[in-house]
PDB file of C-alpha atoms in Angstrom:
ATOM      1  CA  MET A   1       0.000   0.000   0.000  1.00  0.00           C
ATOM      2  CA  THR A   2       1.622   3.233  -1.150  1.00  0.00           C
ATOM      3  CA  LEU A   3       2.008   6.294   1.042  1.00  0.00           C
ATOM      4  CA  ARG A   4      -0.093   8.283  -1.433  1.00  0.00           C
ATOM      5  CA  PHE A   5      -2.948   5.773  -1.162  1.00  0.00           C
ATOM      6  CA  VAL A   6      -2.798   5.825   2.631  1.00  0.00           C
ATOM      7  CA  CYS A   7      -2.961   9.623   2.633  1.00  0.00           C
ATOM      8  CA  LEU A   8      -5.940   9.602   0.274  1.00  0.00           C
ATOM      9  CA  LEU A   9      -7.703   7.014   2.430  1.00  0.00           C
ATOM     10  CA  MET A  10      -7.148   9.062   5.581  1.00  0.00           C
ATOM     11  CA  LEU A  11      -8.458  12.167   3.819  1.00  0.00           C
ATOM     12  CA  LEU A  12     -11.567  10.273   2.699  1.00  0.00           C
ATOM     13  CA  LEU A  13     -12.234   8.991   6.210  1.00  0.00           C
ATOM     14  CA  ALA A  14     -11.791  12.463   7.667  1.00  0.00           C
ATOM     15  CA  THR A  15     -14.182  13.900   5.079  1.00  0.00           C
ATOM     16  CA  CYS A  16     -16.805  11.265   5.880  1.00  0.00           C
ATOM     17  CA  ALA A  17     -16.453  12.001   9.584  1.00  0.00           C
ATOM     18  CA  LEU A  18     -17.233  15.663   8.908  1.00  0.00           C
ATOM     19  CA  GLN A  19     -20.402  14.950   6.930  1.00  0.00           C
ATOM     20  CA  ALA A  20     -23.598  15.719   8.809  1.00  0.00           C
ATOM     21  CA  GLN A  21     -25.615  12.648   9.758  1.00  0.00           C
ATOM     22  CA  PRO A  22     -28.960  13.727  11.257  1.00  0.00           C
ATOM     23  CA  HIS A  23     -30.930  11.020  13.069  1.00  0.00           C
ATOM     24  CA  PRO A  24     -34.701  11.613  12.791  1.00  0.00           C
ATOM     25  CA  GLY A  25     -37.202   9.860  15.009  1.00  0.00           C
ATOM     26  CA  PRO A  26     -39.294   6.982  13.644  1.00  0.00           C
ATOM     27  CA  GLY A  27     -42.235   9.131  12.550  1.00  0.00           C
ATOM     28  CA  THR A  28     -40.357  12.204  11.354  1.00  0.00           C
ATOM     29  CA  GLN A  29     -40.543  13.244   7.703  1.00  0.00           C
ATOM     30  CA  LEU A  30     -38.004  15.261   5.705  1.00  0.00           C
ATOM     31  CA  SER A  31     -38.948  17.884   3.114  1.00  0.00           C
ATOM     32  CA  GLN A  32     -36.743  20.130   1.002  1.00  0.00           C
ATOM     33  CA  VAL A  33     -37.868  23.754   0.764  1.00  0.00           C
ATOM     34  CA  ARG A  34     -36.347  26.011  -1.870  1.00  0.00           C
ATOM     35  CA  ALA A  35     -35.188  29.423  -0.670  1.00  0.00           C
ATOM     36  CA  ASP A  36     -35.429  32.609  -2.705  1.00  0.00           C
ATOM     37  CA  ASP A  37     -31.917  32.125  -4.113  1.00  0.00           C
ATOM     38  CA  GLY A  38     -32.497  28.504  -5.091  1.00  0.00           C
ATOM     39  CA  GLN A  39     -30.726  26.790  -2.194  1.00  0.00           C
ATOM     40  CA  THR A  40     -32.714  24.047  -0.484  1.00  0.00           C
ATOM     41  CA  LEU A  41     -33.388  23.869   3.236  1.00  0.00           C
ATOM     42  CA  ALA A  42     -34.075  20.689   5.196  1.00  0.00           C
ATOM     43  CA  VAL A  43     -37.395  20.827   7.045  1.00  0.00           C
ATOM     44  CA  TRP A  44     -38.331  18.019   9.459  1.00  0.00           C
ATOM     45  CA  SER A  45     -41.936  17.434  10.470  1.00  0.00           C
ATOM     46  CA  ARG A  46     -44.543  15.506  12.394  1.00  0.00           C
ATOM     47  CA  VAL A  47     -48.038  16.179  11.053  1.00  0.00           C
ATOM     48  CA  PRO A  48     -51.231  14.724  12.571  1.00  0.00           C
ATOM     49  CA  ALA A  49     -54.107  13.688  10.323  1.00  0.00           C
ATOM     50  CA  GLN A  50     -56.283  16.691  11.185  1.00  0.00           C
ATOM     51  CA  PRO A  51     -54.058  19.467  12.551  1.00  0.00           C
ATOM     52  CA  ARG A  52     -55.640  22.285  14.514  1.00  0.00           C
ATOM     53  CA  GLY A  53     -52.734  24.608  13.719  1.00  0.00           C
ATOM     54  CA  THR A  54     -49.149  24.764  12.523  1.00  0.00           C
ATOM     55  CA  ILE A  55     -45.857  25.768  14.103  1.00  0.00           C
ATOM     56  CA  LEU A  56     -42.295  26.221  12.846  1.00  0.00           C
ATOM     57  CA  LEU A  57     -39.328  25.660  15.181  1.00  0.00           C
ATOM     58  CA  VAL A  58     -35.960  27.374  14.641  1.00  0.00           C
ATOM     59  CA  HIS A  59     -32.912  25.916  16.405  1.00  0.00           C
ATOM     60  CA  GLY A  60     -30.058  27.705  18.141  1.00  0.00           C
ATOM     61  CA  ARG A  61     -26.518  28.799  17.326  1.00  0.00           C
ATOM     62  CA  THR A  62     -24.604  25.520  17.342  1.00  0.00           C
ATOM     63  CA  TRP A  63     -26.933  22.522  17.059  1.00  0.00           C
ATOM     64  CA  SER A  64     -29.527  21.858  14.376  1.00  0.00           C
ATOM     65  CA  ALA A  65     -33.182  20.836  14.464  1.00  0.00           C
ATOM     66  CA  LEU A  66     -33.159  17.114  15.241  1.00  0.00           C
ATOM     67  CA  PRO A  67     -30.973  16.992  18.380  1.00  0.00           C
ATOM     68  CA  ASN A  68     -33.090  19.771  19.843  1.00  0.00           C
ATOM     69  CA  PHE A  69     -36.576  19.011  18.619  1.00  0.00           C
ATOM     70  CA  ASP A  70     -36.603  15.272  17.884  1.00  0.00           C
ATOM     71  CA  LEU A  71     -34.213  13.820  20.454  1.00  0.00           C
ATOM     72  CA  GLN A  72     -34.332  10.032  20.804  1.00  0.00           C
ATOM     73  CA  VAL A  73     -32.887   8.602  24.022  1.00  0.00           C
ATOM     74  CA  PRO A  74     -31.808   4.933  24.157  1.00  0.00           C
ATOM     75  CA  GLY A  75     -33.476   3.130  27.042  1.00  0.00           C
ATOM     76  CA  GLU A  76     -36.465   5.492  27.124  1.00  0.00           C
ATOM     77  CA  ALA A  77     -39.764   5.199  25.291  1.00  0.00           C
ATOM     78  CA  ARG A  78     -39.458   6.452  21.747  1.00  0.00           C
ATOM     79  CA  ASP A  79     -40.267  10.131  21.321  1.00  0.00           C
ATOM     80  CA  SER A  80     -40.199  10.662  25.102  1.00  0.00           C
ATOM     81  CA  ARG A  81     -38.116  13.836  24.600  1.00  0.00           C
ATOM     82  CA  SER A  82     -39.240  14.757  21.070  1.00  0.00           C
ATOM     83  CA  VAL A  83     -40.747  18.239  20.808  1.00  0.00           C
ATOM     84  CA  LEU A  84     -41.999  17.518  17.284  1.00  0.00           C
ATOM     85  CA  ALA A  85     -43.817  14.388  18.436  1.00  0.00           C
ATOM     86  CA  ALA A  86     -45.325  16.105  21.482  1.00  0.00           C
ATOM     87  CA  LEU A  87     -46.643  19.038  19.458  1.00  0.00           C
ATOM     88  CA  ALA A  88     -48.097  16.685  16.852  1.00  0.00           C
ATOM     89  CA  GLN A  89     -49.742  14.677  19.636  1.00  0.00           C
ATOM     90  CA  ALA A  90     -51.308  17.944  20.819  1.00  0.00           C
ATOM     91  CA  GLY A  91     -52.792  18.455  17.359  1.00  0.00           C
ATOM     92  CA  TYR A  92     -50.251  20.733  15.690  1.00  0.00           C
ATOM     93  CA  ALA A  93     -48.476  20.211  12.391  1.00  0.00           C
ATOM     94  CA  ALA A  94     -44.965  20.703  13.739  1.00  0.00           C
ATOM     95  CA  TYR A  95     -42.058  21.655  11.485  1.00  0.00           C
ATOM     96  CA  ALA A  96     -38.392  22.328  12.284  1.00  0.00           C
ATOM     97  CA  VAL A  97     -35.965  23.902   9.829  1.00  0.00           C
ATOM     98  CA  ASP A  98     -32.233  23.368   9.538  1.00  0.00           C
ATOM     99  CA  LEU A  99     -30.762  26.771   8.737  1.00  0.00           C
ATOM    100  CA  ARG A 100     -27.908  26.971   6.226  1.00  0.00           C
ATOM    101  CA  GLY A 101     -24.896  25.005   7.361  1.00  0.00           C
ATOM    102  CA  TYR A 102     -26.822  22.975   9.935  1.00  0.00           C
ATOM    103  CA  GLY A 103     -27.975  19.359   9.916  1.00  0.00           C
ATOM    104  CA  GLY A 104     -29.459  18.489   6.535  1.00  0.00           C
ATOM    105  CA  SER A 105     -28.981  21.935   4.959  1.00  0.00           C
ATOM    106  CA  ALA A 106     -25.821  22.823   3.040  1.00  0.00           C
ATOM    107  CA  ARG A 107     -23.766  25.894   3.852  1.00  0.00           C
ATOM    108  CA  ASP A 108     -24.393  29.069   1.948  1.00  0.00           C
ATOM    109  CA  GLY A 109     -22.080  29.445  -1.042  1.00  0.00           C
ATOM    110  CA  SER A 110     -20.303  32.278   0.758  1.00  0.00           C
ATOM    111  CA  GLY A 111     -19.454  29.972   3.655  1.00  0.00           C
ATOM    112  CA  TRP A 112     -21.360  32.231   6.063  1.00  0.00           C
ATOM    113  CA  ASN A 113     -24.814  32.641   7.510  1.00  0.00           C
ATOM    114  CA  THR A 114     -26.156  36.070   8.475  1.00  0.00           C
ATOM    115  CA  PRO A 115     -29.231  37.273  10.376  1.00  0.00           C
ATOM    116  CA  THR A 116     -30.706  38.770   7.204  1.00  0.00           C
ATOM    117  CA  ARG A 117     -30.185  35.528   5.295  1.00  0.00           C
ATOM    118  CA  ALA A 118     -31.717  33.489   8.118  1.00  0.00           C
ATOM    119  CA  VAL A 119     -34.765  35.766   8.262  1.00  0.00           C
ATOM    120  CA  ALA A 120     -35.327  35.360   4.517  1.00  0.00           C
ATOM    121  CA  ASP A 121     -34.991  31.571   4.772  1.00  0.00           C
ATOM    122  CA  VAL A 122     -37.385  31.267   7.709  1.00  0.00           C
ATOM    123  CA  ARG A 123     -39.896  33.481   5.913  1.00  0.00           C
ATOM    124  CA  GLU A 124     -39.722  31.138   2.906  1.00  0.00           C
ATOM    125  CA  VAL A 125     -40.407  28.115   5.110  1.00  0.00           C
ATOM    126  CA  LEU A 126     -43.293  29.913   6.840  1.00  0.00           C
ATOM    127  CA  ALA A 127     -44.829  30.658   3.437  1.00  0.00           C
ATOM    128  CA  TRP A 128     -44.362  27.027   2.380  1.00  0.00           C
ATOM    129  CA  ILE A 129     -46.136  25.808   5.527  1.00  0.00           C
ATOM    130  CA  ALA A 130     -48.950  28.311   4.990  1.00  0.00           C
ATOM    131  CA  ARG A 131     -49.474  27.003   1.447  1.00  0.00           C
ATOM    132  CA  LYS A 132     -49.550  23.391   2.652  1.00  0.00           C
ATOM    133  CA  HIS A 133     -52.171  24.238   5.274  1.00  0.00           C
ATOM    134  CA  ALA A 134     -54.115  26.931   3.459  1.00  0.00           C
ATOM    135  CA  ARG A 135     -57.273  26.404   5.533  1.00  0.00           C
ATOM    136  CA  LEU A 136     -55.490  27.032   8.820  1.00  0.00           C
ATOM    137  CA  PRO A 137     -54.253  30.323  10.316  1.00  0.00           C
ATOM    138  CA  PRO A 138     -50.652  31.352   9.577  1.00  0.00           C
ATOM    139  CA  PRO A 139     -48.026  29.304  11.409  1.00  0.00           C
ATOM    140  CA  ALA A 140     -46.852  30.078  14.899  1.00  0.00           C
ATOM    141  CA  LEU A 141     -43.085  30.605  15.100  1.00  0.00           C
ATOM    142  CA  LEU A 142     -40.885  29.327  17.932  1.00  0.00           C
ATOM    143  CA  GLY A 143     -37.254  30.383  18.033  1.00  0.00           C
ATOM    144  CA  TYR A 144     -34.749  28.854  20.440  1.00  0.00           C
ATOM    145  CA  SER A 145     -31.664  30.789  21.612  1.00  0.00           C
ATOM    146  CA  ASN A 146     -30.079  32.180  18.423  1.00  0.00           C
ATOM    147  CA  GLY A 147     -33.265  31.078  16.665  1.00  0.00           C
ATOM    148  CA  ALA A 148     -35.202  33.336  19.038  1.00  0.00           C
ATOM    149  CA  ARG A 149     -33.127  36.233  17.742  1.00  0.00           C
ATOM    150  CA  VAL A 150     -34.180  35.358  14.197  1.00  0.00           C
ATOM    151  CA  ALA A 151     -37.789  34.909  15.304  1.00  0.00           C
ATOM    152  CA  LEU A 152     -37.883  38.326  16.978  1.00  0.00           C
ATOM    153  CA  LEU A 153     -36.637  39.970  13.781  1.00  0.00           C
ATOM    154  CA  ILE A 154     -39.422  38.257  11.850  1.00  0.00           C
ATOM    155  CA  GLY A 155     -41.968  39.346  14.455  1.00  0.00           C
ATOM    156  CA  GLN A 156     -40.717  42.915  14.060  1.00  0.00           C
ATOM    157  CA  GLN A 157     -40.537  42.943  10.275  1.00  0.00           C
ATOM    158  CA  HIS A 158     -43.170  40.467   9.051  1.00  0.00           C
ATOM    159  CA  PRO A 159     -45.884  39.997  11.689  1.00  0.00           C
ATOM    160  CA  GLN A 160     -48.450  39.166   9.018  1.00  0.00           C
ATOM    161  CA  ALA A 161     -46.599  35.903   8.316  1.00  0.00           C
ATOM    162  CA  LEU A 162     -47.288  34.591  11.853  1.00  0.00           C
ATOM    163  CA  SER A 163     -50.180  33.813  14.153  1.00  0.00           C
ATOM    164  CA  ALA A 164     -48.068  33.763  17.350  1.00  0.00           C
ATOM    165  CA  LEU A 165     -44.458  34.139  18.480  1.00  0.00           C
ATOM    166  CA  VAL A 166     -42.581  32.045  21.063  1.00  0.00           C
ATOM    167  CA  LEU A 167     -39.143  33.276  22.150  1.00  0.00           C
ATOM    168  CA  TYR A 168     -37.456  30.466  24.066  1.00  0.00           C
ATOM    169  CA  GLY A 169     -34.080  30.979  25.694  1.00  0.00           C
ATOM    170  CA  PHE A 170     -33.695  34.442  24.157  1.00  0.00           C
ATOM    171  CA  PRO A 171     -29.992  35.179  24.760  1.00  0.00           C
ATOM    172  CA  ASP A 172     -29.585  38.963  24.589  1.00  0.00           C
ATOM    173  CA  ASP A 173     -30.194  42.190  26.442  1.00  0.00           C
ATOM    174  CA  VAL A 174     -32.269  44.196  23.963  1.00  0.00           C
ATOM    175  CA  ASP A 175     -31.166  47.395  25.712  1.00  0.00           C
ATOM    176  CA  ALA A 176     -27.513  46.735  24.818  1.00  0.00           C
ATOM    177  CA  ALA A 177     -25.828  47.847  21.599  1.00  0.00           C
ATOM    178  CA  PRO A 178     -25.778  45.324  18.713  1.00  0.00           C
ATOM    179  CA  ASP A 179     -22.808  42.970  18.579  1.00  0.00           C
ATOM    180  CA  ALA A 180     -19.929  44.659  16.750  1.00  0.00           C
ATOM    181  CA  THR A 181     -17.371  41.856  17.150  1.00  0.00           C
ATOM    182  CA  PRO A 182     -15.016  41.816  14.120  1.00  0.00           C
ATOM    183  CA  THR A 183     -15.588  38.934  11.722  1.00  0.00           C
ATOM    184  CA  PRO A 184     -12.659  36.726  10.645  1.00  0.00           C
ATOM    185  CA  ALA A 185     -11.660  37.062   7.010  1.00  0.00           C
ATOM    186  CA  GLN A 186     -12.593  33.437   6.324  1.00  0.00           C
ATOM    187  CA  PRO A 187     -15.066  31.020   7.948  1.00  0.00           C
ATOM    188  CA  LEU A 188     -13.341  29.089  10.721  1.00  0.00           C
ATOM    189  CA  ARG A 189     -15.196  25.789  10.134  1.00  0.00           C
ATOM    190  CA  ALA A 190     -14.269  24.631  13.635  1.00  0.00           C
ATOM    191  CA  ARG A 191     -14.981  21.073  14.712  1.00  0.00           C
ATOM    192  CA  THR A 192     -17.720  20.606  17.282  1.00  0.00           C
ATOM    193  CA  THR A 193     -17.167  18.431  20.352  1.00  0.00           C
ATOM    194  CA  VAL A 194     -19.175  16.169  22.610  1.00  0.00           C
ATOM    195  CA  GLU A 195     -18.017  18.237  25.574  1.00  0.00           C
ATOM    196  CA  ALA A 196     -19.440  21.427  24.084  1.00  0.00           C
ATOM    197  CA  ALA A 197     -22.698  19.663  23.221  1.00  0.00           C
ATOM    198  CA  GLY A 198     -23.234  18.778  26.873  1.00  0.00           C
ATOM    199  CA  GLU A 199     -22.240  22.056  28.486  1.00  0.00           C
ATOM    200  CA  ASP A 200     -25.777  23.521  28.643  1.00  0.00           C
ATOM    201  CA  PHE A 201     -26.896  20.744  31.035  1.00  0.00           C
ATOM    202  CA  ILE A 202     -26.010  22.594  34.236  1.00  0.00           C
ATOM    203  CA  THR A 203     -28.998  22.074  36.559  1.00  0.00           C
ATOM    204  CA  ALA A 204     -28.340  19.204  38.956  1.00  0.00           C
ATOM    205  CA  ASN A 205     -30.613  16.187  38.457  1.00  0.00           C
ATOM    206  CA  ALA A 206     -32.598  17.954  35.720  1.00  0.00           C
ATOM    207  CA  ALA A 207     -32.367  14.859  33.510  1.00  0.00           C
ATOM    208  CA  PRO A 208     -30.839  11.370  33.600  1.00  0.00           C
ATOM    209  CA  SER A 209     -27.260  11.145  32.369  1.00  0.00           C
ATOM    210  CA  GLY A 210     -28.479   9.196  29.344  1.00  0.00           C
ATOM    211  CA  VAL A 211     -30.334  12.260  28.082  1.00  0.00           C
ATOM    212  CA  ARG A 212     -27.200  14.378  28.085  1.00  0.00           C
ATOM    213  CA  ALA A 213     -25.240  11.577  26.422  1.00  0.00           C
ATOM    214  CA  ALA A 214     -27.877  11.095  23.712  1.00  0.00           C
ATOM    215  CA  TYR A 215     -28.111  14.824  23.072  1.00  0.00           C
ATOM    216  CA  ALA A 216     -24.346  15.212  22.789  1.00  0.00           C
ATOM    217  CA  ALA A 217     -23.928  12.212  20.489  1.00  0.00           C
ATOM    218  CA  GLN A 218     -26.790  13.178  18.176  1.00  0.00           C
ATOM    219  CA  ALA A 219     -25.741  16.843  18.143  1.00  0.00           C
ATOM    220  CA  VAL A 220     -22.153  16.139  17.091  1.00  0.00           C
ATOM    221  CA  SER A 221     -23.333  13.606  14.509  1.00  0.00           C
ATOM    222  CA  ALA A 222     -25.786  16.076  12.967  1.00  0.00           C
ATOM    223  CA  ASP A 223     -23.420  19.060  13.212  1.00  0.00           C
ATOM    224  CA  PRO A 224     -19.774  17.946  13.089  1.00  0.00           C
ATOM    225  CA  VAL A 225     -18.611  21.399  11.957  1.00  0.00           C
ATOM    226  CA  ARG A 226     -19.664  24.639  13.603  1.00  0.00           C
ATOM    227  CA  THR A 227     -21.569  26.991  11.300  1.00  0.00           C
ATOM    228  CA  ASP A 228     -19.999  30.429  10.874  1.00  0.00           C
ATOM    229  CA  TRP A 229     -21.998  33.658  11.207  1.00  0.00           C
ATOM    230  CA  ARG A 230     -21.115  37.227  10.341  1.00  0.00           C
ATOM    231  CA  ALA A 231     -22.854  40.640  10.244  1.00  0.00           C
ATOM    232  CA  MET A 232     -24.229  40.039  13.732  1.00  0.00           C
ATOM    233  CA  GLU A 233     -25.080  43.739  13.951  1.00  0.00           C
ATOM    234  CA  GLN A 234     -28.075  42.812  11.777  1.00  0.00           C
ATOM    235  CA  PHE A 235     -29.641  41.511  14.988  1.00  0.00           C
ATOM    236  CA  ALA A 236     -31.033  44.993  15.608  1.00  0.00           C
ATOM    237  CA  PHE A 237     -33.868  44.477  18.065  1.00  0.00           C
ATOM    238  CA  GLN A 238     -36.832  46.833  18.265  1.00  0.00           C
ATOM    239  CA  PRO A 239     -39.371  44.918  20.376  1.00  0.00           C
ATOM    240  CA  GLU A 240     -41.741  47.891  20.298  1.00  0.00           C
ATOM    241  CA  GLN A 241     -42.548  46.901  16.721  1.00  0.00           C
ATOM    242  CA  VAL A 242     -44.184  43.697  17.988  1.00  0.00           C
ATOM    243  CA  ALA A 243     -47.566  45.217  18.746  1.00  0.00           C
ATOM    244  CA  THR A 244     -50.221  42.771  17.523  1.00  0.00           C
ATOM    245  CA  LEU A 245     -48.753  39.272  17.768  1.00  0.00           C
ATOM    246  CA  PRO A 246     -49.358  37.086  20.819  1.00  0.00           C
ATOM    247  CA  VAL A 247     -45.919  36.520  22.380  1.00  0.00           C
ATOM    248  CA  LEU A 248     -44.613  33.946  24.863  1.00  0.00           C
ATOM    249  CA  LEU A 249     -41.227  34.310  26.556  1.00  0.00           C
ATOM    250  CA  LEU A 250     -39.990  30.969  27.887  1.00  0.00           C
ATOM    251  CA  ARG A 251     -36.843  30.096  29.844  1.00  0.00           C
ATOM    252  CA  GLY A 252     -35.404  27.727  32.415  1.00  0.00           C
ATOM    253  CA  VAL A 253     -34.771  29.316  35.799  1.00  0.00           C
ATOM    254  CA  ASP A 254     -31.068  28.371  35.842  1.00  0.00           C
ATOM    255  CA  ASP A 255     -30.393  29.431  32.249  1.00  0.00           C
ATOM    256  CA  PRO A 256     -27.207  31.564  32.259  1.00  0.00           C
ATOM    257  CA  ILE A 257     -27.672  32.473  28.596  1.00  0.00           C
ATOM    258  CA  ALA A 258     -31.267  33.715  28.756  1.00  0.00           C
ATOM    259  CA  THR A 259     -31.176  35.543  32.073  1.00  0.00           C
ATOM    260  CA  GLN A 260     -34.084  36.888  34.101  1.00  0.00           C
ATOM    261  CA  PRO A 261     -32.918  40.544  33.866  1.00  0.00           C
ATOM    262  CA  ASP A 262     -32.369  40.362  30.104  1.00  0.00           C
ATOM    263  CA  ASN A 263     -35.745  38.718  29.514  1.00  0.00           C
ATOM    264  CA  ALA A 264     -37.320  41.395  31.704  1.00  0.00           C
ATOM    265  CA  HIS A 265     -35.960  44.114  29.416  1.00  0.00           C
ATOM    266  CA  LEU A 266     -37.414  42.324  26.393  1.00  0.00           C
ATOM    267  CA  TYR A 267     -40.784  41.733  28.038  1.00  0.00           C
ATOM    268  CA  ALA A 268     -41.074  45.382  29.082  1.00  0.00           C
ATOM    269  CA  ARG A 269     -40.414  46.657  25.577  1.00  0.00           C
ATOM    270  CA  LEU A 270     -42.875  44.400  23.750  1.00  0.00           C
ATOM    271  CA  ARG A 271     -46.032  46.289  22.832  1.00  0.00           C
ATOM    272  CA  SER A 272     -48.307  43.311  22.319  1.00  0.00           C
ATOM    273  CA  GLU A 273     -51.070  43.253  24.934  1.00  0.00           C
ATOM    274  CA  ASP A 274     -51.262  39.460  24.568  1.00  0.00           C
ATOM    275  CA  ARG A 275     -47.901  38.523  26.037  1.00  0.00           C
ATOM    276  CA  SER A 276     -46.850  35.963  28.619  1.00  0.00           C
ATOM    277  CA  TRP A 277     -43.648  35.018  30.395  1.00  0.00           C
ATOM    278  CA  VAL A 278     -43.037  31.526  31.771  1.00  0.00           C
ATOM    279  CA  THR A 279     -39.995  30.473  33.802  1.00  0.00           C
ATOM    280  CA  LEU A 280     -39.626  26.730  34.341  1.00  0.00           C
ATOM    281  CA  PRO A 281     -38.107  25.496  37.641  1.00  0.00           C
ATOM    282  CA  TYR A 282     -35.350  22.869  37.818  1.00  0.00           C
ATOM    283  CA  ALA A 283     -34.259  23.670  34.259  1.00  0.00           C
ATOM    284  CA  ASP A 284     -31.671  25.549  32.235  1.00  0.00           C
ATOM    285  CA  HIS A 285     -30.952  26.291  28.545  1.00  0.00           C
ATOM    286  CA  VAL A 286     -32.086  22.813  27.451  1.00  0.00           C
ATOM    287  CA  ALA A 287     -35.347  22.674  29.399  1.00  0.00           C
ATOM    288  CA  HIS A 288     -37.121  21.246  26.352  1.00  0.00           C
ATOM    289  CA  VAL A 289     -35.263  17.919  26.615  1.00  0.00           C
ATOM    290  CA  GLU A 290     -34.768  17.726  30.383  1.00  0.00           C
ATOM    291  CA  ASP A 291     -37.354  16.365  32.814  1.00  0.00           C
ATOM    292  CA  THR A 292     -39.201  19.664  32.331  1.00  0.00           C
ATOM    293  CA  HIS A 293     -39.978  18.510  28.765  1.00  0.00           C
ATOM    294  CA  ALA A 294     -43.671  17.939  29.541  1.00  0.00           C
ATOM    295  CA  ALA A 295     -43.990  21.278  31.357  1.00  0.00           C
ATOM    296  CA  TRP A 296     -42.211  23.002  28.476  1.00  0.00           C
ATOM    297  CA  VAL A 297     -44.613  21.477  25.956  1.00  0.00           C
ATOM    298  CA  ASP A 298     -47.575  22.357  28.178  1.00  0.00           C
ATOM    299  CA  ALA A 299     -46.441  25.999  28.329  1.00  0.00           C
ATOM    300  CA  VAL A 300     -46.191  26.216  24.543  1.00  0.00           C
ATOM    301  CA  VAL A 301     -49.413  24.345  23.796  1.00  0.00           C
ATOM    302  CA  GLY A 302     -51.353  26.232  26.468  1.00  0.00           C
ATOM    303  CA  PHE A 303     -50.197  29.503  24.948  1.00  0.00           C
ATOM    304  CA  LEU A 304     -51.148  28.426  21.424  1.00  0.00           C
ATOM    305  CA  ARG A 305     -54.566  27.136  22.503  1.00  0.00           C
ATOM    306  CA  ARG A 306     -55.502  30.198  24.511  1.00  0.00           C
ATOM    307  CA  PRO A 307     -58.807  31.603  23.168  1.00  0.00           C
ATOM    308  CA  ARG A 308     -58.231  34.773  21.160  1.00  0.00           C
TER     309      ARG A 308
END
């Protein structure tokens, strides 16, 4: 075996290891939605036979849709931690998008994602869902962590595209100046790690160790390379523009990323009269997959079902 062949083989194995391998649950379907520039976006779904409404979920900064919203834990009943399955069981056609560079969606040709690009992509998926369910109200939109940033921009700019807005684990102080951190000249394409995937599980005894292990393994498999963002100053928040949409703020009490004071600033500046704020006990930034999963789902479903 020549040295050249060995080098090529090692390169091939390394390339395969870096390819995203999402692991959907047994009832989860995959669709491809075309964005305005022709790139396709992976959209995962659980849809009941007669949905009462629709909802789109947008993941956070590092990990894509399936580890967050369709987590499968060995040794537990199937779908026991799946947000998609729980929302479908409650009667909602539940969809979760992989933004560019995450999970089943390829990177943008530039190598970067931006807030403006993410807003345009989520809008396209919202419109696609609305066309599929033309007899139902517009979709609700739930953004998680960095996805909550994107969701707030859509609530500010395109409220007509939504029926309700859920901001879960919103990570910023809206009273602070936009992020002006310099962007590297080239995308870093850093490897993700199991250690990083588990670092949000900080509340003691909030979930069995198997949940953290499953989340970390499925996260790194789905997202082996960290997606690179630039133009973060485009996250220019003006919550006062959200004046008609029902809004739910949702966080875990121990969440160091979405803090109580920062969420208070956001809540105070929203102008929607129909707004709620729920803080879940014994939970942190991954409350949706911890033992607060059922309470998390109940908070979201109760908000969506509220008579209006």
